[in-house]
Amino acid sequence: MAGLFRRPTRLLTVVALITVLYILVIFIPKPREDLYGFQYFRSSYDWSNYTERNPVAKLTPLPRGSPKKLPKFQHNFASDKAPSRERLDLLESRRTEVRDAFVKSWNSYKKHAWMYDELTPVSGRGKDTFGGWAATLVDSLDTLWIMELRDEFRHAAAAAVTLDWAKTRDSSCNVFETTIRHLGGLLSAYDLSKEAALLQKAIELGDMLYAAFDTDNRMPPFYLDFDLAKEGAMAPGVHDPSAAVTSSGLEFTRLAQLTGQDKYYDAIDRVARVLDKTQNTTRLPGMWPTFLNMRNLDFSGQRGFTLGAMADSLYEYFPKMYAITGGLEPMYEKLYRDSMDAVIKHLLFRPMTPDEDDILFTGSVYVSSQNGPELDAEGQHLGCFAGGMFGLGGKLFNIPEHLKIAEKIARGCAWAYNAFPIGIMPEAFSLYSCTNMESCPWDEVYWQGTGDKRLPKGFKNMIEPKYILRPEAIESLFFMYRMTGNPEYQEMAWGMFQSIKKATETRLAFSAISDVTVAKAGQTDKQDSMESFWTSETLKYFYLIFSPPDLVDLDKYVLNTEAHPFLRPVEHGFFTYT
């Protein structure tokens, strides 16, 4: 009799399984589809299947657990008196004007340079400068979202996810620039929009960039040579810009958080450990030289140090890495504190100005064998980022002195803008360093005898008179406004924007100019160049400083060096992966 019931039992079991599967299909939530219904297209070479020649025996895990309760970055705007209707209307009109500048630039890029890296804003052509992977398009995705240009975002995102990282006329890519512009752009656009295809494309690119760390000491080279990487023949450089080879932390950490893959965090953690180990072995203890030998990791020979070109984001990322890891990696606080101690002692200076302005700049230092550290009172537009960095570090690590320094650096950059007839700061210039920070009387006779009379008073000579649409000055003003709530920074920003618009606008968009020392904005020589940071950073910061403070709230996001906002860990929550 048992055999008679065996077959019906099996049938009932099959029916039950089918029923369960049907319920699962119908009622269990499905993987999220993109809001706009597009899917990413896989590149023709899959770097996730790449076989490492120098594999890691044990990966350093991403910090996990409950993030610390970190101090608030943003000013408590809710405690302020509500702005008047007139003030709100004024801010809205300014946002609109900034947005119009972006739309003009974007529309010309679409018409004349779609899928190229950059638009030439005078001649109206497209050119490739970063692999031909549509740098302006990818770099601008989050700006499109932030400015609520959602139809344009949809169009751009649908194009971005078709990029083929193996399709390029170049034999290599700049690891740093590809990381901050392309990877950062995709991750930020995903964090804002939650479009799954953007994350998939970011993972694909992250796997390619991860291959750059497959060297014998796991230190990345300046360029990722595709053929050498596939052959396992890459090697770190011996004289690489320090920022370029140490500034992938935010992007790789965010990628690790979103995917749960420790390999991305392990890659950049090893670089940070080298910085930690060598911080006090250089000729200027606390800082690292502008150029690094990543092959033998001996940084004791180089003598030049700066926060400017080639080194900037190395230091910028320390407080930002502490924030994005939820304060669970204390190494970044130590790296920040010790490096900024050296900056304050050796690089920070007050310039001599006709009105005795209480402002600061960060110069460069050369350490000579005879005299030790020698300050070069050089100002750089790139160095203006330091206002935002000191502000973030001062807030995050409760160092009130750093907040004061931050404001003085931001105001120094605004002073440099206002000093020139067309209202724009040059790329690089020399100033006169005061003997102390407390007082600095103007010496007319000294300036007359040593300064370049073609320049405004206070400037010694010009190093690079151009302006290439850089964002660093407005970046620091934005951070100072969000941290202090002082509307004076909004007024400084508006003056900057108007000056930049008048001096750089072309029929199609906006262009770098060769010389800011001309007498009138209409006399500027347009260089036919519009780097992607114009739409990714400069216009974004201008838009945000006039926007309500809850738009890209600094207590919810951390911005990479290309102004791409990444979501921070939630206070008292846990790291989760999607």
Coordinates of C-alpha atoms in Angstrom, one line a residue:
M1 CA 0.0 0.0 0.0
A2 CA 2.9 2.4 0.7
G3 CA 3.8 2.3 -3.0
L4 CA 0.3 3.6 -4.0
F5 CA 0.8 6.8 -1.9
R6 CA 4.4 7.5 -3.0
R7 CA 3.6 8.9 -6.4
P8 CA 0.8 11.3 -5.2
T9 CA 3.1 12.5 -2.4
R10 CA 5.7 13.5 -4.9
L11 CA 3.1 15.2 -7.0
L12 CA 1.9 17.2 -4.0
T13 CA 5.5 18.2 -3.2
V14 CA 6.0 19.4 -6.8
V15 CA 2.8 21.4 -6.7
A16 CA 3.7 22.9 -3.3
L17 CA 7.1 24.0 -4.6
I18 CA 5.6 25.6 -7.7
T19 CA 3.1 27.4 -5.5
V20 CA 5.9 28.7 -3.2
L21 CA 8.0 29.8 -6.2
Y22 CA 4.9 31.6 -7.7
I23 CA 4.4 33.4 -4.4
L24 CA 8.0 34.5 -4.3
V25 CA 7.9 35.8 -7.9
I26 CA 4.7 37.7 -7.3
F27 CA 5.0 39.0 -3.8
I28 CA 8.7 39.3 -3.0
P29 CA 10.2 42.7 -4.0
K30 CA 12.1 42.5 -7.2
P31 CA 15.5 44.1 -7.8
R32 CA 15.0 47.7 -8.4
E33 CA 14.6 48.8 -12.0
D34 CA 16.0 52.2 -13.1
L35 CA 13.6 55.0 -12.8
Y36 CA 14.1 55.8 -16.5
G37 CA 14.3 52.2 -17.7
F38 CA 17.8 52.1 -19.1
Q39 CA 20.5 49.5 -18.6
Y40 CA 24.2 49.8 -18.7
F41 CA 26.2 48.2 -21.5
R42 CA 29.2 46.2 -20.5
S43 CA 32.6 47.3 -21.8
S44 CA 34.3 45.1 -24.4
Y45 CA 37.1 44.2 -21.9
D46 CA 36.0 43.0 -18.4
W47 CA 38.6 44.0 -15.8
S48 CA 36.7 42.1 -13.1
N49 CA 38.1 38.9 -14.7
Y50 CA 41.7 40.4 -14.8
T51 CA 44.2 38.1 -13.1
E52 CA 46.4 39.9 -10.6
R53 CA 50.1 39.3 -10.8
N54 CA 50.6 40.6 -7.2
P55 CA 47.5 39.5 -5.3
V56 CA 46.9 40.5 -1.7
A57 CA 47.1 37.6 0.7
K58 CA 44.6 39.2 3.2
L59 CA 42.5 42.2 2.4
T60 CA 42.2 45.1 4.8
P61 CA 38.4 45.3 5.5
L62 CA 36.4 48.4 5.2
P63 CA 35.6 49.9 8.6
R64 CA 32.2 48.5 9.6
G65 CA 29.9 49.1 12.5
S66 CA 28.1 52.1 14.0
P67 CA 29.7 55.4 12.8
K68 CA 30.8 57.9 15.5
K69 CA 28.7 60.9 16.3
L70 CA 30.7 63.5 14.4
P71 CA 30.4 67.3 15.0
K72 CA 28.1 69.2 12.7
F73 CA 29.8 70.8 9.7
Q74 CA 27.0 73.2 8.8
H75 CA 25.9 76.3 10.6
N76 CA 22.6 75.9 12.4
F77 CA 20.6 78.0 9.9
A78 CA 17.3 77.2 11.7
S79 CA 18.4 79.3 14.6
D80 CA 18.9 82.4 12.4
K81 CA 16.2 85.0 11.7
A82 CA 14.3 83.9 8.7
P83 CA 15.5 85.7 5.5
S84 CA 13.1 88.3 4.1
R85 CA 11.0 87.6 0.9
E86 CA 13.2 90.1 -0.8
R87 CA 16.4 88.2 0.1
L88 CA 14.9 84.9 -1.0
D89 CA 13.9 86.4 -4.3
L90 CA 17.4 87.8 -4.8
L91 CA 19.0 84.4 -4.1
E92 CA 16.7 82.7 -6.4
S93 CA 17.5 85.2 -9.2
R94 CA 21.2 84.5 -8.6
R95 CA 20.7 80.8 -8.8
T96 CA 18.8 81.2 -12.0
E97 CA 21.6 83.2 -13.6
V98 CA 24.2 80.6 -12.5
R99 CA 21.9 77.9 -13.9
D100 CA 21.5 79.7 -17.1
A101 CA 25.3 79.8 -17.5
F102 CA 25.4 76.1 -17.0
V103 CA 22.6 75.4 -19.5
K104 CA 24.3 77.6 -22.1
S105 CA 27.6 75.6 -21.6
W106 CA 25.7 72.2 -21.5
N107 CA 23.6 72.9 -24.6
S108 CA 26.7 73.9 -26.6
Y109 CA 28.5 70.7 -25.4
K110 CA 25.5 68.7 -26.5
K111 CA 25.4 70.3 -29.9
H112 CA 29.1 70.5 -30.8
A113 CA 31.0 68.0 -28.6
W114 CA 28.6 65.3 -27.5
M115 CA 30.5 62.3 -26.1
Y116 CA 33.8 64.1 -26.5
D117 CA 35.7 65.0 -23.3
E118 CA 35.4 68.7 -23.8
L119 CA 33.9 71.5 -25.8
T120 CA 36.1 74.1 -27.4
P121 CA 33.9 77.1 -26.5
V122 CA 35.3 79.5 -29.1
S123 CA 35.6 77.3 -32.2
G124 CA 32.7 75.0 -31.3
R125 CA 34.3 71.6 -31.7
G126 CA 34.8 68.6 -29.5
K127 CA 38.2 67.4 -28.2
D128 CA 39.4 64.4 -26.1
T129 CA 41.7 65.0 -23.2
F130 CA 40.9 62.1 -20.8
G131 CA 40.6 58.9 -22.8
G132 CA 37.6 60.0 -25.0
W133 CA 35.2 58.9 -22.3
A134 CA 32.9 61.9 -22.3
A135 CA 34.5 63.7 -19.3
T136 CA 32.3 66.7 -19.4
L137 CA 29.2 64.5 -19.6
V138 CA 30.1 62.2 -16.8
D139 CA 31.5 65.0 -14.7
S140 CA 28.3 67.0 -15.0
L141 CA 25.8 64.3 -14.1
D142 CA 25.3 65.4 -10.5
T143 CA 25.2 69.1 -11.5
L144 CA 22.3 68.3 -13.8
W145 CA 20.5 66.5 -10.9
I146 CA 21.3 69.2 -8.4
M147 CA 20.0 71.9 -10.7
E148 CA 16.9 69.9 -11.3
L149 CA 17.5 69.5 -15.0
R150 CA 16.1 66.0 -14.8
D151 CA 15.3 65.4 -18.6
E152 CA 18.9 66.4 -19.4
F153 CA 20.1 64.1 -16.6
R154 CA 18.1 61.2 -18.1
H155 CA 19.6 61.8 -21.5
A156 CA 23.2 62.2 -20.2
A157 CA 22.9 59.2 -17.8
A158 CA 21.6 57.0 -20.6
A159 CA 24.6 57.9 -22.7
A160 CA 27.1 57.5 -19.8
V161 CA 26.2 53.9 -19.2
T162 CA 27.0 53.0 -22.8
L163 CA 30.7 54.1 -22.4
D164 CA 33.2 51.4 -23.2
W165 CA 36.3 51.8 -21.0
A166 CA 38.2 49.6 -23.4
K167 CA 37.4 51.9 -26.3
T168 CA 40.0 54.6 -26.4
R169 CA 42.7 55.9 -28.7
D170 CA 45.1 56.2 -25.7
S171 CA 47.3 53.5 -24.5
S172 CA 46.9 54.5 -20.9
C173 CA 44.8 56.7 -18.6
N174 CA 45.6 59.2 -15.9
V175 CA 44.6 57.2 -12.8
F176 CA 43.9 60.3 -10.7
E177 CA 41.9 62.3 -13.2
T178 CA 39.9 59.3 -14.3
T179 CA 39.1 58.5 -10.6
I180 CA 38.0 62.0 -9.6
R181 CA 36.1 62.9 -12.8
H182 CA 34.7 59.6 -14.1
L183 CA 34.5 57.3 -11.1
G184 CA 33.5 60.2 -8.8
G185 CA 31.0 61.5 -11.2
L186 CA 29.2 58.1 -11.6
L187 CA 29.2 57.3 -7.9
S188 CA 27.8 60.8 -7.0
A189 CA 25.2 60.5 -9.7
Y190 CA 24.2 57.2 -8.2
D191 CA 24.1 58.4 -4.7
L192 CA 21.8 61.3 -5.7
S193 CA 19.5 59.4 -8.2
K194 CA 19.8 55.8 -7.2
E195 CA 20.0 54.8 -10.8
A196 CA 21.4 51.2 -10.6
A197 CA 22.9 51.3 -14.1
L198 CA 25.2 54.2 -13.0
L199 CA 26.5 52.1 -10.1
Q200 CA 27.1 49.2 -12.5
K201 CA 29.1 51.4 -14.8
A202 CA 31.1 52.8 -11.8
I203 CA 31.9 49.2 -10.6
E204 CA 33.2 48.4 -14.1
L205 CA 35.4 51.5 -14.1
G206 CA 36.5 50.8 -10.5
D207 CA 37.7 47.3 -11.5
M208 CA 39.8 48.9 -14.3
L209 CA 41.3 51.5 -12.0
Y210 CA 41.9 48.8 -9.3
A211 CA 44.3 47.1 -11.7
A212 CA 46.6 50.2 -11.3
F213 CA 47.4 48.9 -7.8
D214 CA 48.7 45.6 -9.1
T215 CA 52.4 46.4 -8.7
D216 CA 55.0 44.6 -6.6
N217 CA 54.5 47.0 -3.6
R218 CA 50.8 47.7 -4.4
M219 CA 51.5 51.4 -5.0
P220 CA 49.8 52.9 -8.0
P221 CA 51.6 54.5 -11.0
F222 CA 50.6 57.9 -12.4
Y223 CA 49.3 56.3 -15.5
L224 CA 47.5 52.9 -16.0
D225 CA 49.1 51.4 -19.1
F226 CA 46.5 49.0 -20.3
D227 CA 48.8 46.6 -22.1
L228 CA 51.4 46.6 -19.3
A229 CA 48.7 45.9 -16.8
K230 CA 47.4 42.9 -18.7
E231 CA 51.0 41.6 -18.9
G232 CA 51.6 42.1 -15.2
A233 CA 54.5 44.5 -16.0
M234 CA 53.4 47.7 -14.3
A235 CA 55.6 49.5 -11.8
P236 CA 55.2 52.6 -9.5
G237 CA 56.8 55.8 -10.6
V238 CA 59.9 57.3 -9.1
H239 CA 58.9 61.0 -9.5
D240 CA 55.1 61.2 -9.4
P241 CA 52.9 64.2 -8.2
S242 CA 52.0 63.4 -4.6
A243 CA 48.3 64.3 -5.1
A244 CA 48.0 62.0 -8.1
V245 CA 49.1 58.8 -6.5
T246 CA 47.6 59.3 -3.0
S247 CA 44.1 60.8 -3.7
S248 CA 41.8 57.9 -4.6
G249 CA 40.6 57.4 -1.1
L250 CA 37.1 58.9 -1.2
E251 CA 36.1 57.3 -4.4
F252 CA 37.4 53.8 -3.6
T253 CA 36.0 53.9 -0.1
R254 CA 32.6 54.9 -1.4
L255 CA 32.7 52.1 -4.0
A256 CA 33.6 49.6 -1.3
Q257 CA 30.7 50.8 0.9
L258 CA 28.2 50.5 -2.0
T259 CA 29.4 47.1 -3.1
G260 CA 30.7 45.5 0.1
Q261 CA 33.9 44.7 -1.8
D262 CA 36.9 45.2 0.6
K263 CA 39.4 45.1 -2.3
Y264 CA 38.7 48.7 -3.2
Y265 CA 39.3 49.9 0.4
D266 CA 42.3 47.7 0.8
A267 CA 44.0 49.4 -2.2
I268 CA 43.8 52.9 -0.9
D269 CA 44.4 51.9 2.7
R270 CA 47.8 50.6 1.8
V271 CA 48.7 54.0 0.3
A272 CA 47.4 55.8 3.5
R273 CA 49.5 53.4 5.7
V274 CA 52.6 54.5 3.7
L275 CA 51.8 58.1 4.3
D276 CA 51.3 57.4 8.0
K277 CA 54.6 55.6 8.2
T278 CA 56.6 58.2 6.4
Q279 CA 55.0 61.4 7.7
N280 CA 57.9 62.3 10.0
T281 CA 60.7 61.0 7.8
T282 CA 60.7 63.8 5.2
R283 CA 62.8 67.0 5.2
L284 CA 59.7 68.9 6.4
P285 CA 58.3 66.5 9.1
G286 CA 54.5 66.4 9.0
M287 CA 54.3 66.9 5.2
W288 CA 55.3 65.0 2.1
P289 CA 57.3 66.4 -0.8
T290 CA 55.5 67.5 -3.9
F291 CA 56.9 64.6 -5.9
L292 CA 57.1 61.1 -4.5
N293 CA 59.2 58.0 -5.3
M294 CA 56.5 55.4 -5.0
R295 CA 58.8 52.6 -6.1
N296 CA 61.2 52.6 -3.1
L297 CA 58.9 54.7 -0.8
D298 CA 61.8 56.8 0.4
F299 CA 60.5 60.4 0.6
S300 CA 63.5 61.8 2.5
G301 CA 65.4 63.2 -0.5
Q302 CA 62.9 65.7 -2.0
R303 CA 63.1 69.3 -0.8
G304 CA 60.0 71.0 -2.2
F305 CA 56.6 71.1 -0.3
T306 CA 53.3 72.8 -1.1
L307 CA 49.6 72.7 -0.7
G308 CA 49.3 73.9 -4.3
A309 CA 49.7 72.3 -7.7
M310 CA 50.6 68.6 -7.7
A311 CA 50.0 68.1 -3.9
D312 CA 46.6 69.7 -3.0
S313 CA 44.2 66.8 -2.7
L314 CA 46.7 64.7 -0.8
Y315 CA 45.9 66.9 2.2
E316 CA 42.3 67.7 1.3
Y317 CA 41.3 64.1 1.7
F318 CA 42.4 63.6 5.3
P319 CA 39.3 65.2 7.0
K320 CA 37.1 63.9 4.2
M321 CA 38.3 60.4 4.7
Y322 CA 37.6 60.6 8.4
A323 CA 34.1 61.7 7.7
I324 CA 33.3 59.1 5.0
T325 CA 34.6 56.3 7.2
G326 CA 32.3 57.5 10.0
G327 CA 35.3 58.4 12.2
L328 CA 36.1 54.7 12.5
E329 CA 39.7 55.1 11.1
P330 CA 41.6 57.4 13.5
M331 CA 44.7 57.5 11.3
Y332 CA 43.2 60.2 9.2
E333 CA 42.9 62.6 12.1
K334 CA 46.5 62.1 12.9
L335 CA 47.5 62.7 9.3
Y336 CA 45.5 65.9 9.2
R337 CA 46.7 67.3 12.5
D338 CA 50.4 66.7 12.0
S339 CA 50.4 67.9 8.4
M340 CA 48.5 71.1 9.2
D341 CA 50.8 71.8 12.1
A342 CA 53.6 71.9 9.6
V343 CA 51.6 74.0 7.2
I344 CA 50.8 76.6 9.9
K345 CA 54.4 76.7 11.0
H346 CA 56.1 76.9 7.6
L347 CA 53.7 77.6 4.7
L348 CA 51.0 79.9 6.0
F349 CA 51.8 83.6 5.6
R350 CA 50.1 87.0 5.8
P351 CA 50.7 89.1 2.7
M352 CA 51.6 92.8 2.9
T353 CA 48.7 94.7 1.3
P354 CA 48.0 98.5 1.0
D355 CA 45.0 98.2 3.3
E356 CA 46.7 95.9 5.8
D357 CA 44.1 93.2 5.2
D358 CA 44.0 90.4 7.8
I359 CA 44.2 87.6 5.2
L360 CA 46.3 84.5 4.7
F361 CA 47.8 82.5 1.8
T362 CA 49.7 79.2 1.7
G363 CA 53.0 79.4 0.0
S364 CA 55.6 76.8 -1.0
V365 CA 58.7 75.7 1.0
Y366 CA 62.1 74.6 -0.1
V367 CA 64.2 73.0 2.5
S368 CA 67.9 73.8 2.0
S369 CA 70.8 72.1 3.6
Q370 CA 72.1 75.4 4.9
N371 CA 69.1 77.3 6.0
G372 CA 66.4 74.8 6.5
P373 CA 62.8 75.6 5.4
E374 CA 62.6 78.7 3.2
L375 CA 59.2 80.1 2.3
D376 CA 58.3 81.2 -1.2
A377 CA 55.4 83.6 -0.8
E378 CA 53.7 82.3 -3.9
G379 CA 49.9 82.4 -4.2
Q380 CA 48.1 79.8 -6.3
H381 CA 44.5 79.7 -7.4
L382 CA 44.7 75.9 -6.7
G383 CA 45.8 76.7 -3.1
C384 CA 42.5 78.4 -2.4
F385 CA 40.9 75.0 -1.7
A386 CA 42.8 75.1 1.7
G387 CA 40.1 77.4 3.1
G388 CA 37.5 74.6 2.8
M389 CA 40.0 72.0 4.1
F390 CA 40.9 74.0 7.2
G391 CA 37.2 74.6 7.8
L392 CA 36.3 71.0 7.6
G393 CA 39.2 69.9 9.7
G394 CA 38.5 72.6 12.3
K395 CA 34.9 71.6 12.6
L396 CA 35.5 67.8 12.6
F397 CA 38.4 67.8 15.1
N398 CA 37.2 70.7 17.2
I399 CA 40.2 73.0 16.4
P400 CA 38.8 76.6 16.6
E401 CA 42.1 78.1 15.3
H402 CA 41.7 76.2 12.0
L403 CA 38.3 77.8 11.5
K404 CA 39.8 81.2 11.8
I405 CA 42.6 80.2 9.4
A406 CA 39.9 78.9 7.0
E407 CA 38.1 82.2 6.9
K408 CA 41.3 84.2 6.4
I409 CA 42.3 82.0 3.4
A410 CA 38.9 82.3 1.8
R411 CA 39.0 86.1 2.3
G412 CA 42.5 86.2 0.9
C413 CA 41.4 84.6 -2.3
A414 CA 38.5 87.0 -2.6
W415 CA 41.0 89.9 -2.1
A416 CA 43.1 88.5 -4.9
Y417 CA 40.0 88.5 -7.2
N418 CA 39.1 92.0 -6.3
A419 CA 42.6 93.3 -6.8
F420 CA 42.6 93.0 -10.5
P421 CA 40.7 95.3 -12.9
I422 CA 38.5 92.5 -14.3
G423 CA 37.9 91.0 -10.9
I424 CA 39.6 87.6 -11.4
M425 CA 42.5 86.0 -9.6
P426 CA 45.4 84.7 -11.7
E427 CA 46.7 81.1 -11.7
A428 CA 49.9 81.9 -9.8
F429 CA 51.7 85.0 -8.5
S430 CA 54.2 86.2 -5.9
L431 CA 53.3 88.3 -2.8
Y432 CA 55.2 89.9 0.1
S433 CA 55.2 87.8 3.2
C434 CA 54.8 89.8 6.5
T435 CA 57.2 89.1 9.3
N436 CA 54.4 88.2 11.7
M437 CA 50.6 87.5 11.6
E438 CA 49.5 90.2 14.0
S439 CA 50.4 93.4 12.2
C440 CA 51.8 94.2 8.8
P441 CA 52.1 97.9 7.8
W442 CA 52.2 98.7 4.1
D443 CA 55.7 99.7 2.9
E444 CA 55.2 101.9 -0.3
V445 CA 58.9 102.5 -0.8
Y446 CA 59.8 98.8 -0.6
W447 CA 57.0 97.9 -3.0
Q448 CA 58.0 100.6 -5.5
G449 CA 61.6 99.3 -5.4
T450 CA 60.8 95.6 -5.8
G451 CA 57.3 95.1 -7.3
D452 CA 56.1 94.9 -10.8
K453 CA 54.4 98.3 -11.4
R454 CA 52.1 96.7 -14.0
L455 CA 50.4 94.7 -11.2
P456 CA 48.1 95.9 -8.4
K457 CA 49.8 97.0 -5.2
G458 CA 50.7 94.1 -3.0
F459 CA 51.7 91.8 -5.9
K460 CA 55.5 91.3 -6.4
N461 CA 55.4 89.6 -9.8
M462 CA 53.2 87.4 -12.0
I463 CA 54.0 83.7 -12.5
E464 CA 51.0 82.5 -14.4
P465 CA 48.5 85.3 -15.5
K466 CA 45.8 83.0 -16.9
Y467 CA 42.5 81.9 -15.5
I468 CA 41.2 78.5 -16.6
L469 CA 37.7 78.6 -15.0
R470 CA 39.0 77.1 -11.8
P471 CA 36.7 76.5 -8.8
E472 CA 39.0 76.7 -5.7
A473 CA 38.1 80.2 -4.7
I474 CA 34.4 79.8 -4.8
E475 CA 34.8 76.3 -3.2
S476 CA 36.2 77.9 -0.1
L477 CA 33.6 80.6 0.0
F478 CA 30.9 78.0 -0.3
F479 CA 32.3 76.0 2.6
M480 CA 32.7 79.2 4.7
Y481 CA 29.1 80.2 4.1
R482 CA 27.7 76.8 5.0
M483 CA 29.9 76.6 8.1
T484 CA 29.4 80.2 9.4
G485 CA 26.0 81.2 7.9
N486 CA 27.6 84.6 7.2
P487 CA 25.9 86.1 4.1
E488 CA 28.9 88.2 3.4
Y489 CA 30.4 85.1 1.7
Q490 CA 27.4 85.0 -0.7
E491 CA 28.1 88.6 -1.7
M492 CA 31.8 87.8 -2.3
A493 CA 30.7 84.9 -4.4
W494 CA 28.2 87.0 -6.5
G495 CA 31.0 89.5 -7.3
M496 CA 33.2 86.6 -8.4
F497 CA 30.5 85.1 -10.6
Q498 CA 29.7 88.4 -12.4
S499 CA 33.4 89.0 -13.0
I500 CA 34.0 85.5 -14.4
K501 CA 31.0 85.7 -16.6
K502 CA 31.9 89.0 -18.1
A503 CA 35.5 88.0 -18.8
T504 CA 35.1 84.5 -20.0
E505 CA 31.8 84.3 -21.8
T506 CA 31.8 83.4 -25.5
R507 CA 29.0 83.0 -28.1
L508 CA 28.8 79.3 -27.2
A509 CA 29.8 79.0 -23.6
F510 CA 32.7 80.1 -21.3
S511 CA 36.4 79.9 -22.0
A512 CA 39.7 80.0 -20.2
I513 CA 41.5 83.3 -20.7
S514 CA 45.3 83.8 -21.1
D515 CA 45.8 87.0 -18.9
V516 CA 43.7 88.5 -16.1
T517 CA 45.9 91.7 -16.0
V518 CA 44.1 93.3 -18.9
A519 CA 42.2 96.6 -18.1
K520 CA 38.7 95.5 -19.2
A521 CA 36.8 92.2 -19.4
G522 CA 36.1 92.7 -23.1
Q523 CA 39.9 92.6 -23.8
T524 CA 40.5 89.1 -22.6
D525 CA 42.1 86.6 -24.9
K526 CA 40.0 83.4 -25.0
Q527 CA 42.0 80.2 -25.0
D528 CA 39.3 78.0 -26.6
S529 CA 39.3 75.7 -23.6
M530 CA 36.5 74.7 -21.1
E531 CA 37.7 71.9 -18.8
S532 CA 35.0 69.7 -17.3
F533 CA 35.5 71.2 -13.9
W534 CA 33.7 74.3 -15.1
T535 CA 30.4 72.5 -15.1
S536 CA 31.3 69.9 -12.5
E537 CA 32.7 72.3 -9.8
T538 CA 32.8 76.0 -10.5
L539 CA 29.2 76.4 -11.5
K540 CA 28.0 73.8 -9.0
Y541 CA 29.6 75.7 -6.1
F542 CA 28.2 79.0 -7.4
Y543 CA 24.7 77.4 -7.5
L544 CA 25.0 75.8 -4.1
I545 CA 26.1 78.9 -2.2
F546 CA 22.9 80.7 -3.3
S547 CA 20.7 77.6 -2.6
P548 CA 18.9 76.5 0.6
P549 CA 21.4 74.9 2.9
D550 CA 19.7 71.5 2.8
L551 CA 20.6 71.1 -0.8
V552 CA 23.8 68.9 -0.6
D553 CA 23.8 69.2 3.2
L554 CA 27.4 68.9 4.4
D555 CA 26.3 66.8 7.3
K556 CA 24.9 64.2 4.9
Y557 CA 27.5 64.4 2.1
V558 CA 31.2 64.6 1.6
L559 CA 32.5 66.2 -1.6
N560 CA 35.4 64.8 -3.5
T561 CA 38.1 67.0 -5.0
E562 CA 35.9 67.3 -8.2
A563 CA 32.9 68.5 -6.1
H564 CA 31.1 65.2 -6.4
P565 CA 28.9 64.6 -3.3
F566 CA 29.0 61.1 -1.7
L567 CA 26.6 60.1 1.0
R568 CA 28.2 59.8 4.4
P569 CA 27.4 57.0 6.9
V570 CA 24.3 57.7 9.0
E571 CA 24.9 58.7 12.6
H572 CA 24.2 55.8 15.0
G573 CA 23.4 53.6 11.9
F574 CA 25.4 50.9 10.3
F575 CA 27.2 50.7 7.0
T576 CA 24.9 49.0 4.5
Y577 CA 25.5 48.0 0.9
T578 CA 23.2 48.2 -2.1

